[in-house]
mmCIF file of C-alpha atoms and ligand atoms in Angstrom:
data_model
loop_
_atom_site.group_PDB
_atom_site.id
_atom_site.type_symbol
_atom_site.label_atom_id
_atom_site.label_comp_id
_atom_site.label_asym_id
_atom_site.label_seq_id
_atom_site.Cartn_x
_atom_site.Cartn_y
_atom_site.Cartn_z
ATOM 1 C CA MET B 1 92.279 127.535 51.041
ATOM 2 C CA THR B 2 92.798 128.867 54.553
ATOM 3 C CA ARG B 3 95.874 130.418 56.101
ATOM 4 C CA SER B 4 96.793 131.018 59.703
ATOM 5 C CA ALA B 5 95.665 134.230 61.346
ATOM 6 C CA GLU B 6 98.474 136.690 61.417
ATOM 7 C CA CYS B 7 99.514 140.117 62.411
ATOM 8 C CA LEU B 8 100.809 141.656 59.213
ATOM 9 C CA PRO B 9 103.889 143.883 59.180
ATOM 10 C CA ASP B 10 101.682 146.915 58.511
ATOM 11 C CA GLY B 11 100.022 146.342 61.892
ATOM 12 C CA ARG B 12 96.870 144.712 60.507
ATOM 13 C CA LEU B 13 95.380 141.672 62.163
ATOM 14 C CA GLU B 14 93.885 139.287 59.634
ATOM 15 C CA ASP B 15 91.966 136.087 60.136
ATOM 16 C CA THR B 16 92.313 132.924 58.101
ATOM 17 C CA TYR B 17 89.754 134.200 55.578
ATOM 18 C CA LYS B 18 91.604 137.490 55.043
ATOM 19 C CA ARG B 19 89.137 139.510 57.076
ATOM 20 C CA HIS B 20 90.776 142.503 58.680
ATOM 21 C CA ILE B 21 90.070 142.362 62.437
ATOM 22 C CA ASN B 22 90.288 145.830 63.938
ATOM 23 C CA TYR B 23 87.293 146.018 66.258
ATOM 24 C CA LEU B 24 87.191 144.731 69.842
ATOM 25 C CA ARG B 25 83.868 144.735 71.697
ATOM 26 C CA ILE B 26 84.353 144.528 75.426
ATOM 27 C CA SER B 27 81.685 143.517 77.913
ATOM 28 C CA ILE B 28 82.762 144.893 81.276
ATOM 29 C CA THR B 29 80.022 143.360 83.417
ATOM 30 C CA ASP B 30 77.314 140.727 83.313
ATOM 31 C CA ARG B 31 75.147 142.834 85.660
ATOM 32 C CA CYS B 32 72.291 144.867 84.296
ATOM 33 C CA ASN B 33 69.752 147.201 85.830
ATOM 34 C CA LEU B 34 67.097 146.009 83.352
ATOM 35 C CA ARG B 35 65.638 142.596 82.624
ATOM 36 C CA CYS B 36 64.617 142.799 79.001
ATOM 37 C CA ILE B 37 62.267 139.995 78.028
ATOM 38 C CA TYR B 38 64.388 138.962 75.025
ATOM 39 C CA CYS B 39 67.732 139.146 76.825
ATOM 40 C CA THR B 40 67.526 138.118 80.476
ATOM 41 C CA PRO B 41 65.792 134.893 81.500
ATOM 42 C CA ARG B 42 62.968 134.926 84.020
ATOM 43 C CA GLY B 43 63.604 134.062 87.631
ATOM 44 C CA ARG B 44 66.862 134.242 89.503
ATOM 45 C CA ILE B 45 69.888 134.568 87.316
ATOM 46 C CA GLN B 46 73.271 133.300 88.290
ATOM 47 C CA LYS B 47 75.641 136.233 88.573
ATOM 48 C CA LEU B 48 79.313 135.721 88.030
ATOM 49 C CA PRO B 49 81.359 136.044 91.219
ATOM 50 C CA HIS B 50 83.379 139.225 91.500
ATOM 51 C CA SER B 51 86.653 137.306 91.182
ATOM 52 C CA ALA B 52 85.570 135.854 87.832
ATOM 53 C CA ILE B 53 85.166 139.301 86.290
ATOM 54 C CA LEU B 54 88.195 140.867 84.686
ATOM 55 C CA ARG B 55 89.552 143.813 86.624
ATOM 56 C CA TYR B 56 89.758 147.116 84.788
ATOM 57 C CA GLU B 57 93.540 146.970 84.599
ATOM 58 C CA GLU B 58 93.304 143.495 83.056
ATOM 59 C CA ILE B 59 90.871 144.723 80.407
ATOM 60 C CA THR B 60 93.000 147.765 79.677
ATOM 61 C CA ARG B 61 96.047 145.547 79.249
ATOM 62 C CA ILE B 62 94.227 143.317 76.751
ATOM 63 C CA ALA B 63 93.013 146.391 74.872
ATOM 64 C CA ARG B 64 96.547 147.795 74.768
ATOM 65 C CA ILE B 65 97.965 144.527 73.433
ATOM 66 C CA GLY B 66 95.076 144.353 70.946
ATOM 67 C CA ALA B 67 95.887 147.876 69.780
ATOM 68 C CA ALA B 68 99.496 146.877 69.179
ATOM 69 C CA LEU B 69 98.176 144.041 66.991
ATOM 70 C CA GLY B 70 95.970 146.352 64.923
ATOM 71 C CA ILE B 71 92.759 146.904 66.894
ATOM 72 C CA THR B 72 91.709 150.520 66.357
ATOM 73 C CA LYS B 73 88.118 150.529 67.536
ATOM 74 C CA LEU B 74 86.593 149.588 70.889
ATOM 75 C CA ARG B 75 82.997 149.272 71.994
ATOM 76 C CA ILE B 76 82.195 149.061 75.679
ATOM 77 C CA THR B 77 79.098 147.103 76.531
ATOM 78 C CA GLY B 78 77.683 144.736 79.171
ATOM 79 C CA GLY B 79 75.349 143.830 80.969
ATOM 80 C CA GLU B 80 74.920 147.496 81.563
ATOM 81 C CA PRO B 81 78.413 149.005 81.425
ATOM 82 C CA LEU B 82 77.456 152.165 83.294
ATOM 83 C CA VAL B 83 76.461 150.238 86.440
ATOM 84 C CA ARG B 84 80.018 149.042 87.029
ATOM 85 C CA LYS B 85 81.764 151.104 89.680
ATOM 86 C CA GLY B 86 84.718 153.126 88.438
ATOM 87 C CA VAL B 87 83.620 153.030 84.793
ATOM 88 C CA ASP B 88 84.436 156.714 84.168
ATOM 89 C CA ALA B 89 88.102 156.363 85.121
ATOM 90 C CA PHE B 90 88.329 153.103 83.173
ATOM 91 C CA LEU B 91 86.968 154.703 80.009
ATOM 92 C CA GLU B 92 89.455 157.521 80.375
ATOM 93 C CA GLN B 93 92.300 154.985 80.506
ATOM 94 C CA LEU B 94 91.061 153.411 77.291
ATOM 95 C CA THR B 95 91.196 156.778 75.534
ATOM 96 C CA GLU B 96 94.903 156.955 76.353
ATOM 97 C CA ILE B 97 95.812 153.753 74.485
ATOM 98 C CA ALA B 98 97.942 154.484 71.440
ATOM 99 C CA GLY B 99 96.333 153.234 68.239
ATOM 100 C CA ILE B 100 92.747 153.292 69.504
ATOM 101 C CA ASN B 101 91.005 156.027 67.575
ATOM 102 C CA ASP B 102 87.362 155.159 68.091
ATOM 103 C CA ILE B 103 85.596 154.266 71.336
ATOM 104 C CA ALA B 104 81.842 153.788 71.497
ATOM 105 C CA LEU B 105 79.490 152.856 74.298
ATOM 106 C CA THR B 106 76.374 150.694 74.230
ATOM 107 C CA THR B 107 74.004 151.468 77.084
ATOM 108 C CA ASN B 108 70.377 151.200 78.070
ATOM 109 C CA GLY B 109 70.534 154.860 79.059
ATOM 110 C CA ILE B 110 69.051 154.447 82.541
ATOM 111 C CA VAL B 111 71.995 156.061 84.348
ATOM 112 C CA LEU B 112 73.592 157.647 81.285
ATOM 113 C CA LYS B 113 72.740 161.264 81.995
ATOM 114 C CA LYS B 114 75.142 161.719 84.876
ATOM 115 C CA HIS B 115 78.031 160.317 82.783
ATOM 116 C CA LEU B 116 77.503 162.510 79.722
ATOM 117 C CA ASP B 117 79.801 165.399 80.655
ATOM 118 C CA HIS B 118 82.625 163.034 81.551
ATOM 119 C CA LEU B 119 82.185 161.095 78.311
ATOM 120 C CA ARG B 120 82.316 164.277 76.246
ATOM 121 C CA GLY B 121 85.289 165.500 78.266
ATOM 122 C CA ILE B 122 87.339 162.403 77.416
ATOM 123 C CA GLY B 123 86.310 162.483 73.765
ATOM 124 C CA ILE B 124 83.755 159.663 73.618
ATOM 125 C CA LYS B 125 81.030 160.841 71.255
ATOM 126 C CA ARG B 126 79.491 157.677 69.891
ATOM 127 C CA LEU B 127 76.551 156.259 71.790
ATOM 128 C CA ASN B 128 74.255 153.339 71.105
ATOM 129 C CA ILE B 129 71.214 153.535 73.318
ATOM 130 C CA SER B 130 68.715 150.709 73.504
ATOM 131 C CA LEU B 131 65.099 151.813 73.354
ATOM 132 C CA ASP B 132 62.448 149.465 72.007
ATOM 133 C CA THR B 133 59.377 151.615 72.552
ATOM 134 C CA LEU B 134 58.186 155.187 73.017
ATOM 135 C CA ASP B 135 55.404 154.096 75.350
ATOM 136 C CA PRO B 136 56.404 154.283 79.049
ATOM 137 C CA GLN B 137 54.081 151.429 80.054
ATOM 138 C CA LYS B 138 55.338 149.191 77.323
ATOM 139 C CA TYR B 139 58.886 150.119 78.264
ATOM 140 C CA ALA B 140 58.208 148.808 81.764
ATOM 141 C CA LYS B 141 56.717 145.636 80.320
ATOM 142 C CA ILE B 142 59.720 144.991 78.067
ATOM 143 C CA THR B 143 62.467 145.897 80.547
ATOM 144 C CA GLY B 144 60.866 145.246 83.941
ATOM 145 C CA HIS B 145 61.664 148.830 84.939
ATOM 146 C CA ASN B 146 59.763 152.080 84.907
ATOM 147 C CA GLY B 147 62.548 153.974 83.208
ATOM 148 C CA PHE B 148 61.340 155.393 79.909
ATOM 149 C CA GLU B 149 61.437 159.041 81.015
ATOM 150 C CA ARG B 150 64.993 158.701 82.306
ATOM 151 C CA VAL B 151 66.206 157.186 79.060
ATOM 152 C CA TRP B 152 64.440 159.740 76.894
ATOM 153 C CA SER B 153 65.791 162.549 79.008
ATOM 154 C CA ALA B 154 69.341 161.118 78.688
ATOM 155 C CA ILE B 155 68.922 160.849 74.910
ATOM 156 C CA SER B 156 67.746 164.476 74.728
ATOM 157 C CA ALA B 157 70.654 165.620 76.903
ATOM 158 C CA ALA B 158 73.124 163.646 74.763
ATOM 159 C CA LEU B 159 71.775 165.359 71.665
ATOM 160 C CA GLU B 160 72.109 168.778 73.284
ATOM 161 C CA LYS B 161 75.680 168.050 74.320
ATOM 162 C CA GLY B 162 76.690 167.161 70.778
ATOM 163 C CA PHE B 163 77.064 163.375 70.935
ATOM 164 C CA SER B 164 77.099 161.967 67.430
ATOM 165 C CA PRO B 165 76.087 159.615 66.134
ATOM 166 C CA ILE B 166 73.376 158.716 68.623
ATOM 167 C CA LYS B 167 72.189 155.307 67.546
ATOM 168 C CA ILE B 168 68.906 154.038 68.930
ATOM 169 C CA ASN B 169 68.831 150.250 69.009
ATOM 170 C CA VAL B 170 65.336 148.852 68.617
ATOM 171 C CA VAL B 171 64.838 145.103 68.850
ATOM 172 C CA ALA B 172 61.708 144.349 66.821
ATOM 173 C CA LEU B 173 59.329 142.275 68.914
ATOM 174 C CA ARG B 174 56.358 140.574 67.360
ATOM 175 C CA GLY B 175 53.110 141.514 69.083
ATOM 176 C CA ILE B 176 54.906 143.899 71.436
ATOM 177 C CA ASN B 177 56.399 146.876 69.605
ATOM 178 C CA ASP B 178 55.540 146.034 65.987
ATOM 179 C CA ALA B 179 52.700 148.564 65.900
ATOM 180 C CA GLU B 180 55.163 151.233 67.010
ATOM 181 C CA LEU B 181 57.995 150.662 64.593
ATOM 182 C CA THR B 182 56.755 153.395 62.269
ATOM 183 C CA ASP B 183 56.743 155.915 65.127
ATOM 184 C CA LEU B 184 60.264 154.881 66.038
ATOM 185 C CA ALA B 185 61.355 155.228 62.401
ATOM 186 C CA ALA B 186 59.676 158.651 62.320
ATOM 187 C CA LEU B 187 62.099 159.889 65.002
ATOM 188 C CA THR B 188 64.601 160.220 62.162
ATOM 189 C CA LEU B 189 62.383 162.872 60.544
ATOM 190 C CA ARG B 190 62.801 165.129 63.585
ATOM 191 C CA TYR B 191 66.182 164.192 65.045
ATOM 192 C CA PRO B 192 69.584 163.203 63.657
ATOM 193 C CA PHE B 193 69.320 159.797 65.334
ATOM 194 C CA HIS B 194 70.275 156.575 63.646
ATOM 195 C CA VAL B 195 67.341 154.316 64.465
ATOM 196 C CA ARG B 196 68.470 150.730 63.951
ATOM 197 C CA PHE B 197 65.948 147.936 63.809
ATOM 198 C CA ILE B 198 67.494 144.707 65.042
ATOM 199 C CA GLU B 199 66.156 141.260 64.308
ATOM 200 C CA LYS B 200 65.722 139.468 67.598
ATOM 201 C CA MET B 201 68.202 136.648 67.868
ATOM 202 C CA PRO B 202 66.589 133.535 69.291
ATOM 203 C CA TYR B 203 69.882 131.807 70.068
ATOM 204 C CA PHE B 204 70.728 132.947 73.555
ATOM 205 C CA GLY B 205 69.534 130.291 75.917
ATOM 206 C CA PRO B 206 66.218 129.139 77.370
ATOM 207 C CA GLY B 207 63.895 130.827 79.846
ATOM 208 C CA LEU B 208 63.309 134.133 78.101
ATOM 209 C CA ALA B 209 59.873 135.684 78.624
ATOM 210 C CA ASP B 210 59.610 136.584 74.957
ATOM 211 C CA ALA B 211 59.651 133.428 72.878
ATOM 212 C CA SER B 212 57.807 134.817 69.867
ATOM 213 C CA PRO B 213 59.356 134.149 66.465
ATOM 214 C CA PRO B 214 61.567 137.020 65.295
ATOM 215 C CA LEU B 215 60.265 139.704 62.980
ATOM 216 C CA THR B 216 62.527 139.645 59.959
ATOM 217 C CA GLU B 217 64.025 142.639 58.198
ATOM 218 C CA ASN B 218 61.454 142.153 55.432
ATOM 219 C CA ASP B 219 58.627 142.208 57.999
ATOM 220 C CA ILE B 220 60.020 145.407 59.513
ATOM 221 C CA ARG B 221 60.413 147.053 56.107
ATOM 222 C CA ARG B 222 56.788 146.194 55.319
ATOM 223 C CA ILE B 223 55.591 147.603 58.648
ATOM 224 C CA ILE B 224 57.403 150.933 58.291
ATOM 225 C CA ALA B 225 56.712 151.325 54.559
ATOM 226 C CA PRO B 226 53.972 153.975 55.081
ATOM 227 C CA ILE B 227 56.591 156.384 56.394
ATOM 228 C CA GLY B 228 57.960 156.903 52.899
ATOM 229 C CA GLU B 229 60.614 155.716 50.542
ATOM 230 C CA LEU B 230 63.952 154.757 52.063
ATOM 231 C CA GLU B 231 66.911 156.179 50.194
ATOM 232 C CA ASP B 232 70.069 154.146 50.387
ATOM 233 C CA CYS B 233 72.787 156.004 52.311
ATOM 234 C CA GLY B 234 75.401 154.301 50.175
ATOM 235 C CA LYS B 235 76.800 152.490 53.213
ATOM 236 C CA SER B 236 76.627 148.841 52.382
ATOM 237 C CA ARG B 237 76.841 146.014 54.897
ATOM 238 C CA CYS B 238 80.543 145.697 54.160
ATOM 239 C CA GLN B 239 80.993 148.919 56.168
ATOM 240 C CA GLY B 240 79.168 147.639 59.239
ATOM 241 C CA PRO B 241 76.343 145.274 60.134
ATOM 242 C CA ALA B 242 73.580 147.760 59.318
ATOM 243 C CA ALA B 243 72.022 148.424 55.932
ATOM 244 C CA ARG B 244 71.521 152.191 56.160
ATOM 245 C CA TYR B 245 68.819 154.406 54.694
ATOM 246 C CA ARG B 246 67.343 157.860 54.998
ATOM 247 C CA ILE B 247 63.895 159.195 54.298
ATOM 248 C CA LYS B 248 64.336 162.026 51.818
ATOM 249 C CA GLY B 249 65.292 165.217 53.640
ATOM 250 C CA ALA B 250 65.390 163.569 57.082
ATOM 251 C CA PRO B 251 68.200 164.482 59.487
ATOM 252 C CA GLY B 252 68.412 160.938 60.816
ATOM 253 C CA GLU B 253 68.990 157.469 59.393
ATOM 254 C CA ILE B 254 67.153 154.189 59.518
ATOM 255 C CA GLY B 255 69.195 151.010 59.686
ATOM 256 C CA PHE B 256 68.497 147.307 59.669
ATOM 257 C CA ILE B 257 70.674 144.859 61.552
ATOM 258 C CA SER B 258 69.562 141.436 60.541
ATOM 259 C CA PRO B 259 71.588 138.680 62.148
ATOM 260 C CA VAL B 260 68.834 136.154 61.442
ATOM 261 C CA THR B 261 68.196 136.774 57.751
ATOM 262 C CA HIS B 262 71.162 138.755 56.410
ATOM 263 C CA HIS B 263 74.546 137.500 57.444
ATOM 264 C CA PHE B 264 77.275 140.015 57.839
ATOM 265 C CA CYS B 265 79.925 137.315 58.382
ATOM 266 C CA LYS B 266 81.754 137.995 55.137
ATOM 267 C CA TRP B 267 82.735 141.465 56.319
ATOM 268 C CA CYS B 268 82.915 140.811 60.053
ATOM 269 C CA ASN B 269 85.853 142.653 61.616
ATOM 270 C CA ARG B 270 84.977 141.866 65.238
ATOM 271 C CA LEU B 271 86.439 140.154 68.213
ATOM 272 C CA ARG B 272 84.650 140.117 71.574
ATOM 273 C CA LEU B 273 85.933 139.996 75.118
ATOM 274 C CA THR B 274 83.428 138.804 77.715
ATOM 275 C CA SER B 275 83.427 140.215 81.223
ATOM 276 C CA ASP B 276 84.792 136.930 82.562
ATOM 277 C CA GLY B 277 87.740 136.839 80.223
ATOM 278 C CA TRP B 278 86.832 134.825 77.143
ATOM 279 C CA LEU B 279 87.668 135.992 73.672
ATOM 280 C CA ARG B 280 84.854 135.216 71.254
ATOM 281 C CA SER B 281 85.620 135.514 67.604
ATOM 282 C CA CYS B 282 81.957 135.098 66.562
ATOM 283 C CA LEU B 283 78.850 136.240 68.419
ATOM 284 C CA LEU B 284 76.861 133.329 67.077
ATOM 285 C CA SER B 285 79.175 130.442 67.726
ATOM 286 C CA ASN B 286 80.573 128.868 70.845
ATOM 287 C CA ILE B 287 84.171 129.093 69.775
ATOM 288 C CA VAL B 288 85.938 130.773 72.656
ATOM 289 C CA THR B 289 89.487 131.353 73.833
ATOM 290 C CA ASP B 290 90.456 131.729 77.464
ATOM 291 C CA ILE B 291 92.600 134.813 77.993
ATOM 292 C CA LYS B 292 91.937 135.205 81.726
ATOM 293 C CA THR B 293 93.960 132.146 82.779
ATOM 294 C CA PRO B 294 97.182 133.196 81.055
ATOM 295 C CA LEU B 295 96.580 136.788 82.121
ATOM 296 C CA ARG B 296 96.353 135.713 85.758
ATOM 297 C CA ASN B 297 99.299 133.331 85.407
ATOM 298 C CA ASN B 298 101.713 136.143 84.657
ATOM 299 C CA ALA B 299 101.807 135.743 80.889
ATOM 300 C CA THR B 300 103.964 138.290 79.113
ATOM 301 C CA ASP B 301 102.503 140.749 76.609
ATOM 302 C CA THR B 302 103.942 138.639 73.796
ATOM 303 C CA GLU B 303 102.240 135.523 75.139
ATOM 304 C CA LEU B 304 98.924 137.378 75.471
ATOM 305 C CA ALA B 305 99.308 138.714 71.947
ATOM 306 C CA ARG B 306 99.621 135.088 70.825
ATOM 307 C CA VAL B 307 96.379 134.248 72.638
ATOM 308 C CA ILE B 308 94.620 137.067 70.765
ATOM 309 C CA VAL B 309 96.026 135.919 67.427
ATOM 310 C CA ALA B 310 94.929 132.349 68.266
ATOM 311 C CA ALA B 311 91.403 133.589 68.994
ATOM 312 C CA VAL B 312 91.324 135.388 65.645
ATOM 313 C CA GLU B 313 92.606 132.243 63.991
ATOM 314 C CA LYS B 314 89.528 130.386 65.242
ATOM 315 C CA LYS B 315 87.116 132.907 63.772
ATOM 316 C CA PRO B 316 84.678 130.846 61.718
ATOM 317 C CA LEU B 317 83.823 131.797 58.173
ATOM 318 C CA GLU B 318 80.152 131.882 59.038
ATOM 319 C CA LYS B 319 78.032 131.985 62.135
ATOM 320 C CA GLY B 320 77.040 128.797 63.873
ATOM 321 C CA GLN B 321 74.416 128.754 66.555
ATOM 322 C CA THR B 322 75.230 129.348 70.200
ATOM 323 C CA ASP B 323 74.759 126.572 72.672
ATOM 324 C CA PRO B 324 71.244 126.819 74.143
ATOM 325 C CA GLU B 325 72.650 125.664 77.490
ATOM 326 C CA GLY B 326 74.585 128.896 77.680
ATOM 327 C CA LYS B 327 78.134 127.558 77.720
ATOM 328 C CA CYS B 328 80.679 130.281 78.431
ATOM 329 C CA GLY B 329 78.111 132.909 79.129
ATOM 330 C CA SER B 330 76.393 132.691 75.788
ATOM 331 C CA ARG B 331 73.713 135.021 77.083
ATOM 332 C CA MET B 332 73.432 138.426 75.527
ATOM 333 C CA TYR B 333 73.755 140.149 78.885
ATOM 334 C CA SER B 334 77.129 138.494 79.394
ATOM 335 C CA ILE B 335 78.478 138.845 75.841
ATOM 336 C CA GLY B 336 77.208 142.367 75.304
ATOM 337 C CA GLY B 337 75.746 142.076 71.813
HETATM 338 N N1 SAM O 401 72.862 147.162 78.562
HETATM 339 C C1 SAM O 401 73.282 147.676 77.310
HETATM 340 C C2 SAM O 401 72.101 147.967 76.416
HETATM 341 O O1 SAM O 401 70.973 147.668 76.807
HETATM 342 O O2 SAM O 401 72.303 148.532 75.350
HETATM 343 C C3 SAM O 401 74.309 146.823 76.575
HETATM 344 C C4 SAM O 401 74.111 145.342 76.539
HETATM 345 S S1 SAM O 401 72.789 144.775 75.518
HETATM 346 C C5 SAM O 401 73.009 143.025 75.651
HETATM 347 C C6 SAM O 401 73.358 145.164 73.896
HETATM 348 C C7 SAM O 401 72.328 145.118 72.817
HETATM 349 O O3 SAM O 401 71.928 143.786 72.605
HETATM 350 C C8 SAM O 401 71.069 145.914 73.093
HETATM 351 O O4 SAM O 401 70.815 146.832 72.064
HETATM 352 C C9 SAM O 401 70.000 144.855 73.150
HETATM 353 O O5 SAM O 401 68.770 145.342 72.725
HETATM 354 C C10 SAM O 401 70.571 143.789 72.243
HETATM 355 N N2 SAM O 401 70.008 142.462 72.462
HETATM 356 C C11 SAM O 401 69.909 141.782 73.605
HETATM 357 N N3 SAM O 401 69.339 140.559 73.402
HETATM 358 C C12 SAM O 401 69.089 140.483 72.070
HETATM 359 C C13 SAM O 401 68.528 139.483 71.226
HETATM 360 N N4 SAM O 401 68.103 138.328 71.704
HETATM 361 N N5 SAM O 401 68.451 139.759 69.911
HETATM 362 C C14 SAM O 401 68.889 140.932 69.403
HETATM 363 N N6 SAM O 401 69.426 141.900 70.142
HETATM 364 C C15 SAM O 401 69.527 141.693 71.465
#
């Protein structure tokens, strides 16, 4: 039996299936300085016009209203969030929102280094950095950019400056980085990184250069088995999408995020805001709610709060598949992962 989504008197936002929604992932741009073969289609891509993208003050307002409804955690993503002009000041404004106690950033790391001191200064410590290979040539092949050294140097600097956790997102790519997954896992023996192997999601529209079938979590586990036994960190999938492990004595962790073979829907606490102002209550379904139109038509905070609650109300029990035609920006670079 389902109920309506509601904001409970104790400030908790619940969906119709009694999932506690406290995590808003915000994509602040559809632009990216990389063209990863599993994310961005080949050829010319249609960029959203500037006017279609939410202004920073609009995003901050939504985040503030979300916080009043019970959102406590934000993740800033993109496109590549660090390529949007004015991002440092914007992030600082987010840190001032009452009720938000956790802000994390997902980045490809290309221009991260110059932002590190500011991020630390405003109290943002949690970084997810995408890095699918340790081979500079392969990096260029996967991303279309000769940037491995810059990313590695930003990761090293982040470690030195005390960012924690530093999560390294690795999309497992059949025939491309599969022979390297053990080396990537072995980073956790030397560094306190959380290396997270992500099953490639094949749902995000046509035209991608990499059309190989995804490597599953089981495939990845088999590939990295020689590295040693994985000890369960005791963090089950109900505490986040990753199943988390550690090789005995290692400073770092190995995680598996498996949207293809292991659904996390039952524990999903997420709501997403796309850069062009759609609330998405499920990454893998096309159910969306327009918040930009009311926002730009002078809606009050109470009316916008209702739009957020309505979006939560539409959160499906389980993932569907996104529309291959890419309705409402159902491309990873516009949703932000
Ligand atoms: N530009 C930032 C970055 O590279 O981390 C943030 C945006 S990116 C879309 C967020 C995450 O989504 C990255 O870790 C990326 O590897 C992942 N991603 C993109 N397309 C994917 C796909 N088809 N399957 C699984 N993960 C994907």
